[in-house]
Tab-separated table of C-alpha atoms and ligand atoms in Angstrom:
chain	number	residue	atom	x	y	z
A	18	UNK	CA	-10.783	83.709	25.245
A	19	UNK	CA	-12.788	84.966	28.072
A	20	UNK	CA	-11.599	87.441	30.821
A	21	UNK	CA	-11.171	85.374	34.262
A	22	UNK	CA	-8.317	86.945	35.568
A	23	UNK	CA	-10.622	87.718	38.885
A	24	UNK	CA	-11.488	84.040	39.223
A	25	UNK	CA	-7.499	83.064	38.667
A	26	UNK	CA	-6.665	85.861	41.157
A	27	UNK	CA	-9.249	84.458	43.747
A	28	UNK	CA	-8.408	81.314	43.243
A	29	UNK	CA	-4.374	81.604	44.306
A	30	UNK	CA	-5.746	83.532	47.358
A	31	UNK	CA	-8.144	80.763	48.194
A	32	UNK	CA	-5.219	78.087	47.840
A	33	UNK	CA	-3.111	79.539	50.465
A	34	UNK	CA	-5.929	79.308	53.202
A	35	UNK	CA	-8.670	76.130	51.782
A	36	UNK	CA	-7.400	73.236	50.416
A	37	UNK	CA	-7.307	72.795	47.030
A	38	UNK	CA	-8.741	76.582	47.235
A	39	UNK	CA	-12.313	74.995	47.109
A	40	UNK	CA	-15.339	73.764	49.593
A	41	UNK	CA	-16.005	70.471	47.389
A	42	UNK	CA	-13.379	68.682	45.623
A	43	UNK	CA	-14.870	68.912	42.628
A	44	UNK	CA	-15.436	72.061	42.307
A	45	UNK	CA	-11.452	72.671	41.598
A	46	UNK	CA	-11.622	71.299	37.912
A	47	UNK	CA	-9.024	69.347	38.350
A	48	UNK	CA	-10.416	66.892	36.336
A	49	UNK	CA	-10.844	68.906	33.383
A	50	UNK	CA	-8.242	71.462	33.756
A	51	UNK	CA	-8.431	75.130	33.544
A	52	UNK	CA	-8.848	77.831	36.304
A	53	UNK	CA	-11.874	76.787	38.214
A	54	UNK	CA	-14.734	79.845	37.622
A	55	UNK	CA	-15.475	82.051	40.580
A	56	UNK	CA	-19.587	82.324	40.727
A	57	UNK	CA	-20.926	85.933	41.728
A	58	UNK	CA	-24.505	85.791	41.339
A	59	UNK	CA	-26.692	83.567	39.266
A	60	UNK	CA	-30.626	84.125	37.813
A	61	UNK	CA	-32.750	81.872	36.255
A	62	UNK	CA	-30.798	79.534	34.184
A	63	UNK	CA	-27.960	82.031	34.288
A	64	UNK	CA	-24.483	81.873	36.411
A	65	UNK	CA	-22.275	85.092	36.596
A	66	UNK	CA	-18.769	84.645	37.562
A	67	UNK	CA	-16.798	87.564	38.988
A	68	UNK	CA	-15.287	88.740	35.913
A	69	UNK	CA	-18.791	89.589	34.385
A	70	UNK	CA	-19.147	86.713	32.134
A	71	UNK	CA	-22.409	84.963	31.351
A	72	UNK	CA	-22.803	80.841	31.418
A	73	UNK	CA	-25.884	78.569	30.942
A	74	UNK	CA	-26.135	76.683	34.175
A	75	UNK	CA	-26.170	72.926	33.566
A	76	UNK	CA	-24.624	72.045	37.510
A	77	UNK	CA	-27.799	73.770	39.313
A	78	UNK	CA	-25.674	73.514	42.536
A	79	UNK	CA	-25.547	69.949	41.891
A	80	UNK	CA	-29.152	69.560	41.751
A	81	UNK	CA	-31.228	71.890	44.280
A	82	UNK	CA	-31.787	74.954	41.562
A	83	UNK	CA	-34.344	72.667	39.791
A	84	UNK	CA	-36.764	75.969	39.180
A	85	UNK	CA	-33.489	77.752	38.121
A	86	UNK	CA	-31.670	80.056	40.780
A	87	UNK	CA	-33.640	83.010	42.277
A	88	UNK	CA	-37.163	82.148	41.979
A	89	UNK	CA	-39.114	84.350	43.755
A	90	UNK	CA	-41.248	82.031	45.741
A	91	UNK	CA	-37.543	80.328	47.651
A	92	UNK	CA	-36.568	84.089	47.356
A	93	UNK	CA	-39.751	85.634	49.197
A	94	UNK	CA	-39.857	82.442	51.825
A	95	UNK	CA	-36.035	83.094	52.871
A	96	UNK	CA	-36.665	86.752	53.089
A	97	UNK	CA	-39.371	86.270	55.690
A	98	UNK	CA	-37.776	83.690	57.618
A	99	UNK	CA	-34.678	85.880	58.280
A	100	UNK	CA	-36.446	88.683	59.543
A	101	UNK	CA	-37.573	85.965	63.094
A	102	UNK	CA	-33.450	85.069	63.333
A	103	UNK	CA	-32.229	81.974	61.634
A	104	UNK	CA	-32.104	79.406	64.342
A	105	UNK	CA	-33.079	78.656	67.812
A	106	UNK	CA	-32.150	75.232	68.407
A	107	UNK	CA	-35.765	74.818	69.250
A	108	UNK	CA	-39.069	72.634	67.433
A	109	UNK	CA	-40.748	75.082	65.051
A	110	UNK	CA	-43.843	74.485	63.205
A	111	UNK	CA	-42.142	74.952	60.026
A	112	UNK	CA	-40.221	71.254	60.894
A	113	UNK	CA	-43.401	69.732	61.540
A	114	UNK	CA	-45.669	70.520	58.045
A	115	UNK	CA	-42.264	69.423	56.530
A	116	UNK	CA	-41.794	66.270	57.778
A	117	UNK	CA	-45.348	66.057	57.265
A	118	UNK	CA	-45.427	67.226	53.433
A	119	UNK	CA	-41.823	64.608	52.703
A	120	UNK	CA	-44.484	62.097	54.360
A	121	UNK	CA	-47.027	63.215	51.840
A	122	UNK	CA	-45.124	63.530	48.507
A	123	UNK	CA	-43.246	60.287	49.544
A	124	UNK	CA	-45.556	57.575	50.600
A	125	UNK	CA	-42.565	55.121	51.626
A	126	UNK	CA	-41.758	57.353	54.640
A	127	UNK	CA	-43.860	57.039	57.460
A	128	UNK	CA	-41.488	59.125	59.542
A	129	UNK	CA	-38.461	61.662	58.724
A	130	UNK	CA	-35.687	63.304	60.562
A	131	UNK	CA	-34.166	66.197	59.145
A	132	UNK	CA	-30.189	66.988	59.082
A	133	UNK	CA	-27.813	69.233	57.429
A	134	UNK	CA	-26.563	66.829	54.266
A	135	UNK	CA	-26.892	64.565	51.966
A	136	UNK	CA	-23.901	62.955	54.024
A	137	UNK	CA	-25.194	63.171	57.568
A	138	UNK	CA	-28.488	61.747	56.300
A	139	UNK	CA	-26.910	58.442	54.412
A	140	UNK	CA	-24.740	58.058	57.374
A	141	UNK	CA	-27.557	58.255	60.005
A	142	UNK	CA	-29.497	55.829	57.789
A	143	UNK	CA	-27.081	52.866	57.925
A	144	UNK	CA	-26.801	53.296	61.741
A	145	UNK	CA	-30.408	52.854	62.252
A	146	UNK	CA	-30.535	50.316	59.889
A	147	UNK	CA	-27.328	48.530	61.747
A	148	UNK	CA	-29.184	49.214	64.960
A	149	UNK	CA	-32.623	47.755	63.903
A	150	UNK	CA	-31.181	44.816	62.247
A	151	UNK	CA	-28.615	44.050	64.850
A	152	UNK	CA	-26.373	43.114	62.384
A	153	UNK	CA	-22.835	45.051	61.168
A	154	UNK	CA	-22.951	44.700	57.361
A	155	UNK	CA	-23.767	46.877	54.522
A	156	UNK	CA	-23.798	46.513	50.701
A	157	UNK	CA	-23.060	49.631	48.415
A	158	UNK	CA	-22.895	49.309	44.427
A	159	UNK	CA	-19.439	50.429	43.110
A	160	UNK	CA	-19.741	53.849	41.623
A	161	UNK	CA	-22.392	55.461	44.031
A	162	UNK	CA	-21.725	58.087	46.274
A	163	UNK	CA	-23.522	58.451	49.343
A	164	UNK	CA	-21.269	61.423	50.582
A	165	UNK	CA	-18.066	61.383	52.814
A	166	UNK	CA	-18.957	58.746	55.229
A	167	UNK	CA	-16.078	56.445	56.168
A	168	UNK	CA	-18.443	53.621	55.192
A	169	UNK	CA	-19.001	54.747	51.715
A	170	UNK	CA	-15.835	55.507	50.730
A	171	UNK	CA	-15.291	52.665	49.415
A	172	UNK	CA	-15.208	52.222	45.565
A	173	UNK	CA	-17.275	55.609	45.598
A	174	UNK	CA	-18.231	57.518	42.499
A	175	UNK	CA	-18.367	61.189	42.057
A	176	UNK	CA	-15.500	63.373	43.462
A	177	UNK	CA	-13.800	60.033	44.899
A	178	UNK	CA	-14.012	58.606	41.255
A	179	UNK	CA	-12.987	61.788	39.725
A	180	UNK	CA	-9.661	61.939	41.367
A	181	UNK	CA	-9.340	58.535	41.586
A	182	UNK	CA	-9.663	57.879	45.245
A	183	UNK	CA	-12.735	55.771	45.407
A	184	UNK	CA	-10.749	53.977	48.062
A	185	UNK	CA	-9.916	57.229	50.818
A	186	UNK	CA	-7.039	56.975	53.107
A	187	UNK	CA	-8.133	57.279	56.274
A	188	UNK	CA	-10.604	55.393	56.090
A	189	UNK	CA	-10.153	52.132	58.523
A	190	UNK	CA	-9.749	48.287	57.722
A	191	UNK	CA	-12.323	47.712	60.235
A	192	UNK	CA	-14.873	49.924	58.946
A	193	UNK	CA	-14.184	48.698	54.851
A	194	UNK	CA	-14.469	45.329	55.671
A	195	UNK	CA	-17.850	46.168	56.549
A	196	UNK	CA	-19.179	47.557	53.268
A	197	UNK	CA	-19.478	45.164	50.812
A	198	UNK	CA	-19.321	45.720	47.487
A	199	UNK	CA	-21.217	44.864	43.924
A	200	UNK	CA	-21.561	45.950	40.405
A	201	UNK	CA	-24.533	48.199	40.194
A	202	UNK	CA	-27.593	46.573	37.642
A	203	UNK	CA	-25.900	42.867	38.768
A	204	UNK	CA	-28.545	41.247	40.945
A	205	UNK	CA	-26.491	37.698	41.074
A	206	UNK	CA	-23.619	39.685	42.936
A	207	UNK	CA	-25.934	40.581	45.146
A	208	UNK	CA	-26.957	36.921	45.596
A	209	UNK	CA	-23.836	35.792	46.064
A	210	UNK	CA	-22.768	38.745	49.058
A	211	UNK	CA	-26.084	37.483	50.366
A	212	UNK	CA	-25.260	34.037	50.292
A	213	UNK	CA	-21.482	34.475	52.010
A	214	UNK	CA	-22.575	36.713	54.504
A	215	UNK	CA	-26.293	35.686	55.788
A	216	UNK	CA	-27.266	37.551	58.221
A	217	UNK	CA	-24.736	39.913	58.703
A	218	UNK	CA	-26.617	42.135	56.357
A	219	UNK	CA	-27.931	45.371	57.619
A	220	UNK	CA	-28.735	46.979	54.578
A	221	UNK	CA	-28.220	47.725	50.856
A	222	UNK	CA	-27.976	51.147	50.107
A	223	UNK	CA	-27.727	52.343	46.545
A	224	UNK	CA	-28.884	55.615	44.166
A	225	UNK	CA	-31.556	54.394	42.321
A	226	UNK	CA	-30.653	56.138	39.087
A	227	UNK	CA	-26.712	56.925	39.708
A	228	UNK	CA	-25.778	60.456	39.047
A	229	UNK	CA	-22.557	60.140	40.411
A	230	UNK	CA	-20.659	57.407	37.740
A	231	UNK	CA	-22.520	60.249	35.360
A	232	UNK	CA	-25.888	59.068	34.517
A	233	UNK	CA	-26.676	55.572	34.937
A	234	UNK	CA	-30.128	53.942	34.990
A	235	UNK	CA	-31.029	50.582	36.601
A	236	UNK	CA	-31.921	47.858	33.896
A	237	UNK	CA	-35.493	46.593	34.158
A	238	UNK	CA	-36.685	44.556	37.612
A	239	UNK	CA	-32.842	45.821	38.970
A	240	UNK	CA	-34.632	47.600	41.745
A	241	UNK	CA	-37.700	45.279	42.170
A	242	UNK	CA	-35.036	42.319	42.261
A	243	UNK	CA	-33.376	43.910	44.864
A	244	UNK	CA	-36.553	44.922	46.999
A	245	UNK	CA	-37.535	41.080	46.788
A	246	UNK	CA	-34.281	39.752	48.347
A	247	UNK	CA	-34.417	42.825	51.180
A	248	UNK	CA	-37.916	41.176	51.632
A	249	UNK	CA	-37.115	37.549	51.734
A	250	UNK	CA	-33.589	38.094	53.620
A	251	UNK	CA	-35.100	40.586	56.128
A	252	UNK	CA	-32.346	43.953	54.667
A	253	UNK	CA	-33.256	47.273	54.766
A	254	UNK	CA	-33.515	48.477	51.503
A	255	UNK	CA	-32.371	52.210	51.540
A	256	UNK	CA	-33.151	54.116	47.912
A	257	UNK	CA	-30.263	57.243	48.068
A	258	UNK	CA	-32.347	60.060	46.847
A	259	UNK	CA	-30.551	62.808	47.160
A	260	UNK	CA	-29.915	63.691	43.871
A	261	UNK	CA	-33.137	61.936	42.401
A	262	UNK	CA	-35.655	62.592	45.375
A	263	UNK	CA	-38.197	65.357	44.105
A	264	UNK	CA	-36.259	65.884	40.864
A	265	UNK	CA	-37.510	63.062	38.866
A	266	UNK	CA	-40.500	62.575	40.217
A	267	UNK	CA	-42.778	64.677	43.071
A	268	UNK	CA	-42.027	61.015	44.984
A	269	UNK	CA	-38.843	60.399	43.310
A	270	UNK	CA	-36.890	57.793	41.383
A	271	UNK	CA	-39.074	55.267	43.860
A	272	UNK	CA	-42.372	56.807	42.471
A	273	UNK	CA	-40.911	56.551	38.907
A	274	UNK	CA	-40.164	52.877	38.920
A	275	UNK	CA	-42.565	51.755	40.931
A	276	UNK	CA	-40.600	50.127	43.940
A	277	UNK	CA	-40.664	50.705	47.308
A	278	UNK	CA	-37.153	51.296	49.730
A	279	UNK	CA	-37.425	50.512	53.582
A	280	UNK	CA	-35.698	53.808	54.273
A	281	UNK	CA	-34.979	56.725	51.899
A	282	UNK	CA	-32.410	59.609	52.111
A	283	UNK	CA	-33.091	62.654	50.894
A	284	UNK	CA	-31.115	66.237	50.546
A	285	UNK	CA	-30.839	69.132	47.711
A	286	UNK	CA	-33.972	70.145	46.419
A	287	UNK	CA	-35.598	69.866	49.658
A	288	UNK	CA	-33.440	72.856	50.814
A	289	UNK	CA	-34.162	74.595	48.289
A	290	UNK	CA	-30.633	75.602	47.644
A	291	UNK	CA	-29.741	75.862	51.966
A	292	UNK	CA	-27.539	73.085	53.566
A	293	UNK	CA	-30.282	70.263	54.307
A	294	UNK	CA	-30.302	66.548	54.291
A	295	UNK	CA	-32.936	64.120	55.400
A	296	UNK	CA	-33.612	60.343	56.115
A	297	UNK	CA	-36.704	58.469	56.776
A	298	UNK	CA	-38.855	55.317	56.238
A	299	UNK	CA	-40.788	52.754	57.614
A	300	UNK	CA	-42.120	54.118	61.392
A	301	UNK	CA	-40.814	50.925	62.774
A	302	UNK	CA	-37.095	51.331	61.705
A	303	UNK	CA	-37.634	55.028	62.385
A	304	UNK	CA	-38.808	54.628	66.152
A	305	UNK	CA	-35.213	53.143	66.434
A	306	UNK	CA	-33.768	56.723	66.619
A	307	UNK	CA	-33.133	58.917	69.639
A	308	UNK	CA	-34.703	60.242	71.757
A	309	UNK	CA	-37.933	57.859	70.794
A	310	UNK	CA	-35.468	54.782	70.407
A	311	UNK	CA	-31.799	53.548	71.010
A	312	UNK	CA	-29.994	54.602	68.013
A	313	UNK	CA	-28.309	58.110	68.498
A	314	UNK	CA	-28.129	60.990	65.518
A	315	UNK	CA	-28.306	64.478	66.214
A	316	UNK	CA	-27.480	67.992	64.955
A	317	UNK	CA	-27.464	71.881	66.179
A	318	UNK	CA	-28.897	73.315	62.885
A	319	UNK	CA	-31.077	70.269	62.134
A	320	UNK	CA	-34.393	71.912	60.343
A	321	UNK	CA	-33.282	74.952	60.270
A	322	UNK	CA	-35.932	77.654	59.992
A	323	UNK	CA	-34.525	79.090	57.193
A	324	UNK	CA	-33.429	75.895	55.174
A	325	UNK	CA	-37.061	74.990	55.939
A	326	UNK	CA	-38.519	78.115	54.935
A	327	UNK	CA	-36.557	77.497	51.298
A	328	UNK	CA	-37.315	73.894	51.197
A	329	UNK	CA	-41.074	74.414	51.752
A	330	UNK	CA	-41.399	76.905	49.057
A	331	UNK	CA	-39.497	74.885	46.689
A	332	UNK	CA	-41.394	71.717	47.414
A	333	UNK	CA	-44.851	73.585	48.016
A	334	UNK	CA	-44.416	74.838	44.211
A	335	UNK	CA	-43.493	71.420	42.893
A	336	UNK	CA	-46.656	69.540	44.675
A	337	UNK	CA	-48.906	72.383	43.145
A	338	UNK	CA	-47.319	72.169	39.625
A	339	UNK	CA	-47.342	68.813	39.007
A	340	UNK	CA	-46.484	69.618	35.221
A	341	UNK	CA	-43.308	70.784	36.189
A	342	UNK	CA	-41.666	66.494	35.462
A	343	UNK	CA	-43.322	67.033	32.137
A	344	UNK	CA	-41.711	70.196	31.579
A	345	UNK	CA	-38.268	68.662	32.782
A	346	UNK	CA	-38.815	65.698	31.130
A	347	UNK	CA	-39.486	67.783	27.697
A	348	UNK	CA	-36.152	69.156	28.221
A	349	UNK	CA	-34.127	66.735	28.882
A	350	UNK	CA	-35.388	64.383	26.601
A	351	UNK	CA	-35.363	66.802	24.087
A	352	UNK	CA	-31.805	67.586	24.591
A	353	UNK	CA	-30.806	63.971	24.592
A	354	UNK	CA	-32.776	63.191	20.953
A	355	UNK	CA	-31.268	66.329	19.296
A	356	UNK	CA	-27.306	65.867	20.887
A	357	UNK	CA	-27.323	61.730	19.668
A	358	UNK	CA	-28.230	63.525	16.108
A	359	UNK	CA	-25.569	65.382	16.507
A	360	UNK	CA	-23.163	62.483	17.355
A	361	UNK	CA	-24.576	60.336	14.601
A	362	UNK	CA	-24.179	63.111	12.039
A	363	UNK	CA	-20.825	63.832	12.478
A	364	UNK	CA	-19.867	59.909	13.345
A	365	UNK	CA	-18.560	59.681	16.774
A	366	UNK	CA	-19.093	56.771	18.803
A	367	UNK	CA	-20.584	58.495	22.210
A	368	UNK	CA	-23.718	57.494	24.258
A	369	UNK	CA	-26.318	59.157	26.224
A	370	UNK	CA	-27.538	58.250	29.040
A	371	UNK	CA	-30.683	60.456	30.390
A	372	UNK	CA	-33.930	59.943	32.235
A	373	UNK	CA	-35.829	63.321	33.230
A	374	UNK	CA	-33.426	66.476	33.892
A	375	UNK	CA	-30.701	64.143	34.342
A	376	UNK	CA	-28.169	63.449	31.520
A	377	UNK	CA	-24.829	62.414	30.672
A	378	UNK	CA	-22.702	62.656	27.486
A	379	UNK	CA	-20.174	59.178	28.045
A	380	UNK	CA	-16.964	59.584	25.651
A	381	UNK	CA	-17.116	56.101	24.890
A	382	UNK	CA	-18.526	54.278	22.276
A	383	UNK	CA	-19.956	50.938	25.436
A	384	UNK	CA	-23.490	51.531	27.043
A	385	UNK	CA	-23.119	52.668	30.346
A	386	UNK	CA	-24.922	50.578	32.391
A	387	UNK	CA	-22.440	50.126	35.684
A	388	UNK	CA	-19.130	51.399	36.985
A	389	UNK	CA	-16.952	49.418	34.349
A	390	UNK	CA	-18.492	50.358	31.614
A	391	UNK	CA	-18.505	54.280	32.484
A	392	UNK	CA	-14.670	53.405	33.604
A	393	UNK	CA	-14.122	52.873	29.271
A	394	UNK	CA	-14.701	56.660	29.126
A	395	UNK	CA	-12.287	58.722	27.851
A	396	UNK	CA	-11.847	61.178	30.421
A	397	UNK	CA	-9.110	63.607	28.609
A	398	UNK	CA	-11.441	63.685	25.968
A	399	UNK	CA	-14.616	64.947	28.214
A	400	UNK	CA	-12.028	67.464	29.848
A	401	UNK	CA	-11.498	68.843	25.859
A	402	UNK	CA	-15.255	69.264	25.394
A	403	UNK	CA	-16.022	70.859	28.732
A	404	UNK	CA	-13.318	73.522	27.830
A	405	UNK	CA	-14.778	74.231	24.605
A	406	UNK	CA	-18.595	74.081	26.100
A	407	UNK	CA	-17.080	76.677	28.903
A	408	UNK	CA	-15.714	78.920	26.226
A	409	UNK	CA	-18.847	79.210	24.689
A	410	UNK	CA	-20.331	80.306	27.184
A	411	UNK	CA	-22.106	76.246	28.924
A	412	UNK	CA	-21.253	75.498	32.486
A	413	UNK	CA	-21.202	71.735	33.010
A	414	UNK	CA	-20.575	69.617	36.041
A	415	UNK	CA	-16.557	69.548	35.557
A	416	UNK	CA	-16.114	65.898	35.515
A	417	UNK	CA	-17.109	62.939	33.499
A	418	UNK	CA	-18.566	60.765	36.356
A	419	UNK	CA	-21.387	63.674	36.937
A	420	UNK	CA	-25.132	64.203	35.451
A	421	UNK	CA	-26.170	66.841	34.150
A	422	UNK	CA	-28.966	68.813	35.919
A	423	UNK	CA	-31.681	70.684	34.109
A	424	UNK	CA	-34.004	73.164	35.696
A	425	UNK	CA	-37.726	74.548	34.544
A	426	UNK	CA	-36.118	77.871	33.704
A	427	UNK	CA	-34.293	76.672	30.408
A	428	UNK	CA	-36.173	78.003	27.424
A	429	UNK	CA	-36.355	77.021	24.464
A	430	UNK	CA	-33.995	80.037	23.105
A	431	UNK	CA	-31.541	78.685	26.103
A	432	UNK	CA	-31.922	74.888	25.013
A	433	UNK	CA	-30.829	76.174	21.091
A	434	UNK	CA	-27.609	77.684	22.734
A	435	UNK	CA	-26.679	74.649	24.432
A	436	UNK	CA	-26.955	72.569	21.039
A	437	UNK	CA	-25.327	75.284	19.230
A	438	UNK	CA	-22.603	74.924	21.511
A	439	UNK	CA	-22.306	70.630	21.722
A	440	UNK	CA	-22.503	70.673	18.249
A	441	UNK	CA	-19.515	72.953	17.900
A	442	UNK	CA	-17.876	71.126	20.330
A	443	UNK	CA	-18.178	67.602	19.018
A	444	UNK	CA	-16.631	68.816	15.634
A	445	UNK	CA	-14.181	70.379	17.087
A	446	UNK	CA	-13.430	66.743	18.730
A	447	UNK	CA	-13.775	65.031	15.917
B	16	KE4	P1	-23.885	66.134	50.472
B	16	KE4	O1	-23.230	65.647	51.757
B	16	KE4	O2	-22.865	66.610	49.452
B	16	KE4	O3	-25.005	67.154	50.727
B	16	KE4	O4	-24.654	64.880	49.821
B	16	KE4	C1	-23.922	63.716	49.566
B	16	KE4	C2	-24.639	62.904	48.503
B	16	KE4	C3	-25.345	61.783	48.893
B	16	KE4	N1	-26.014	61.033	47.997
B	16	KE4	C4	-26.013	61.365	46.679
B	16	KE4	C5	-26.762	60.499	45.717
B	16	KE4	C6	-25.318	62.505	46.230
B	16	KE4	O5	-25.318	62.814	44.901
B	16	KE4	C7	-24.612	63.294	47.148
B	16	KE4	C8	-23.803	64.512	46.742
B	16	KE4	N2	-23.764	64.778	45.347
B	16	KE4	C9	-22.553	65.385	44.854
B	16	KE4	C10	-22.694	65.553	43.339
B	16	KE4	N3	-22.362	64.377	42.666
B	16	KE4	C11	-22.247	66.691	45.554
B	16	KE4	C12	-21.263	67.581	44.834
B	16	KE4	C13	-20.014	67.752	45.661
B	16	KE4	O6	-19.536	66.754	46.272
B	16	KE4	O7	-19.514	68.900	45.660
């Protein structure tokens, strides 16, 4: 067993002063037991918790670290940015040739406002979209997160589906009875909402590829079925690419599949690892928000020098290495082929879903394709495996209704230890 008696002892500090002695639910591993692991430093595809031990990182802080953690180009553009203070509260150039490189790399969005989270940006989205359509309703897929906003905590995935909250207290009649909600890859639910509520509509808002029911991917014309009632029925369409937005494509899930959102959200990897969040679209939704139109959203560390000195490296290095989704894709695919080997050689009924550096492991024998499906999971059974990945030495996202995130720095060598591992793991489930 490995030493952690200085992540145990920091943890029963932290529980007497932070709730649930973590920042992010999550994070607590509550929902796969065990001491949650206190993380000191971190290099390349390496995490270092505080007792000294050494863990392949397969969370990358939940998706920014996709050139593993350190890299010197983030490193060397947050150096310099410190040394001119970091914040004034006032434009800078650096918020201009990023809004202007998003509006490159991601054709869809004529204009972009920057924010602190993937939260703030989903909930400034919905306003604007509320406030350009005039009308009150929205339409969320059951299992997506969008972050903590009151209106998307309903039948949420992630954390809210981990502890099985997907329905928060606290969160008001009057504001749930505006979300309305549908199976995710079910088009004729969508019909129907559409049908019993015309135009009350504002938007549909979903994660093109869900990462946060673990890995789910849309079936084929999903997404262009739902672009082509937005179209016809006058909705914004709003593609949640938070997780997905630079990660599996330079122009994301919406450059992958070929469809094109009204409005796109945005957060992680554009940060480069700093709090950041961002939402944007079509300029004449856009020219809705304040000061240049009616709808109000605002923020004191909104494009932050120094989460824009980070965020510009990182995506500066991914438009100039294009070969970087190859590389990703390499790895994650490659993962995915060798670990279904591995299930069919010792017999156990699992699936896989992955696309890119995204993948999940589902401990049931159903294809995933939707929140009911990934529901059939066995979820003791996942908290069993990530013990036994831990203990050899694999960090994974500590719940079952998470993806996997790979980054550019897993080598091959690194890739062998993570199989080494899974396959160890899976016998010892069998
Ligand atoms: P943040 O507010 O956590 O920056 O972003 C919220 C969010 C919005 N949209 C999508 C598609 C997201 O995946 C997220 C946040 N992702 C989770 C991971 N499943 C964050 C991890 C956590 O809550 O600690």
């Amino acid at each position: 067993m490995r030493d952690i008696s200085r992540s145990k002892s920091l943890f029963e500090k932290a529980k007497h002063f932070i709730p649930g002695g973590v920042n992010s639910p999550v994070r607590a591993f509550r929902a796969v037991g065990g001491n949650p692991i206190f993380i000191k430093k971190a290099k390349g595809p390496w995490l270092y918790d505080e007792d000294g031990n050494q863990y392949v990182d397969l969370i990358n802080s939940w998706g920014p670290m996709v050139l593993g953690h350190a890299h010197p180009v983030v490193e060397e553009a947050v150096r310099e940015a410190l040394q001119s203070s970091p914040s004034f509260g006032a434009p800078t150039a650096r918020e201009v040739e990023m809004a202007e490189l998003i509006c490159t790399m991601v054709p869809s969005i004529e204009k972009v406002r920057m924010v602190n989270s993937g939260t703030e940006a989903t909930m400034s989205a919905v306003r604007v979209a509320r406030g350009f359509t005039g009308r009150d309703k929205i339409i969320k897929m059951e299992g997506c997160y969008h972050g903590h906003g009151d209106s998307f905590l309903i039948a949420a995935g992630s954390g809210a589906l981990t502890f099985g909250t997907p329905d928060s207290p606290g969160v008001t009649k009057g504001t749930a009875q505006d979300t309305l909600i549908a199976p995710f890859n079910n088009l004729q639910a969508i019909q129907q909402l559409i049908d019993q509520n015309s135009n009350q509509i504002a938007a549909i808002i979903l994660e093109p590829v869900v990462g946060n029911m673990g890995c789910v991917l849309p079936m084929p014309e999903y997404l262009q079925g739902l672009r082509d009632l937005c179209t016809k029925h006058n909705i914004v369409l709003i593609f949640d690419e938070v997780m997905t937005g630079f990660r599996l494509a330079s122009g994301g899930a919406q450059q992958l599949y070929g469809v094109t959102p009204d409005m796109t959200t945005l957060g992680k990897i554009i940060g480069g690892g700093l709090p950041v969040g961002a939402y944007g679209g079509r300029k004449d939704i856009m020219d809705f928000v304040s000061p240049q139109g009616p709808v109000y959203q605002a923020g004191t560390l909104a494009g932050n020098p120094m989460a824009m000195a980070a965020g510009l490296a990182m995506l500066k290095h991914l438009r100039a290495n294009p070969e970087v989704y190859d590389h990703l894709d390499g790895i994650g695919s490659a993962l995915a082929d060798e670990m279904n080997k591995q299930i069919s050689s010792i017999g156990l009924p699992y699936t896989i879903n992955q696309v890119g550096s995204m993948l999940t492991l589902f401990f049931t024998d159903q294809r995933v394709i939707d929140f009911d499906t990934a529901k059939t999971s066995d979820t003791g059974l996942f908290g069993k495996y990530f013990q036994c990945m831990l203990e050899q030495g694999i960090y994974l996202p500590p719940s079952q209704y998470e993806a996997m995130f790979f980054s550019t720095a897993i080598t091959d060598e690194v890739m062998e230890l993570i199989l080494k591992a899974n396959h160890r793991a899976l016998q010892a489930l069998a």
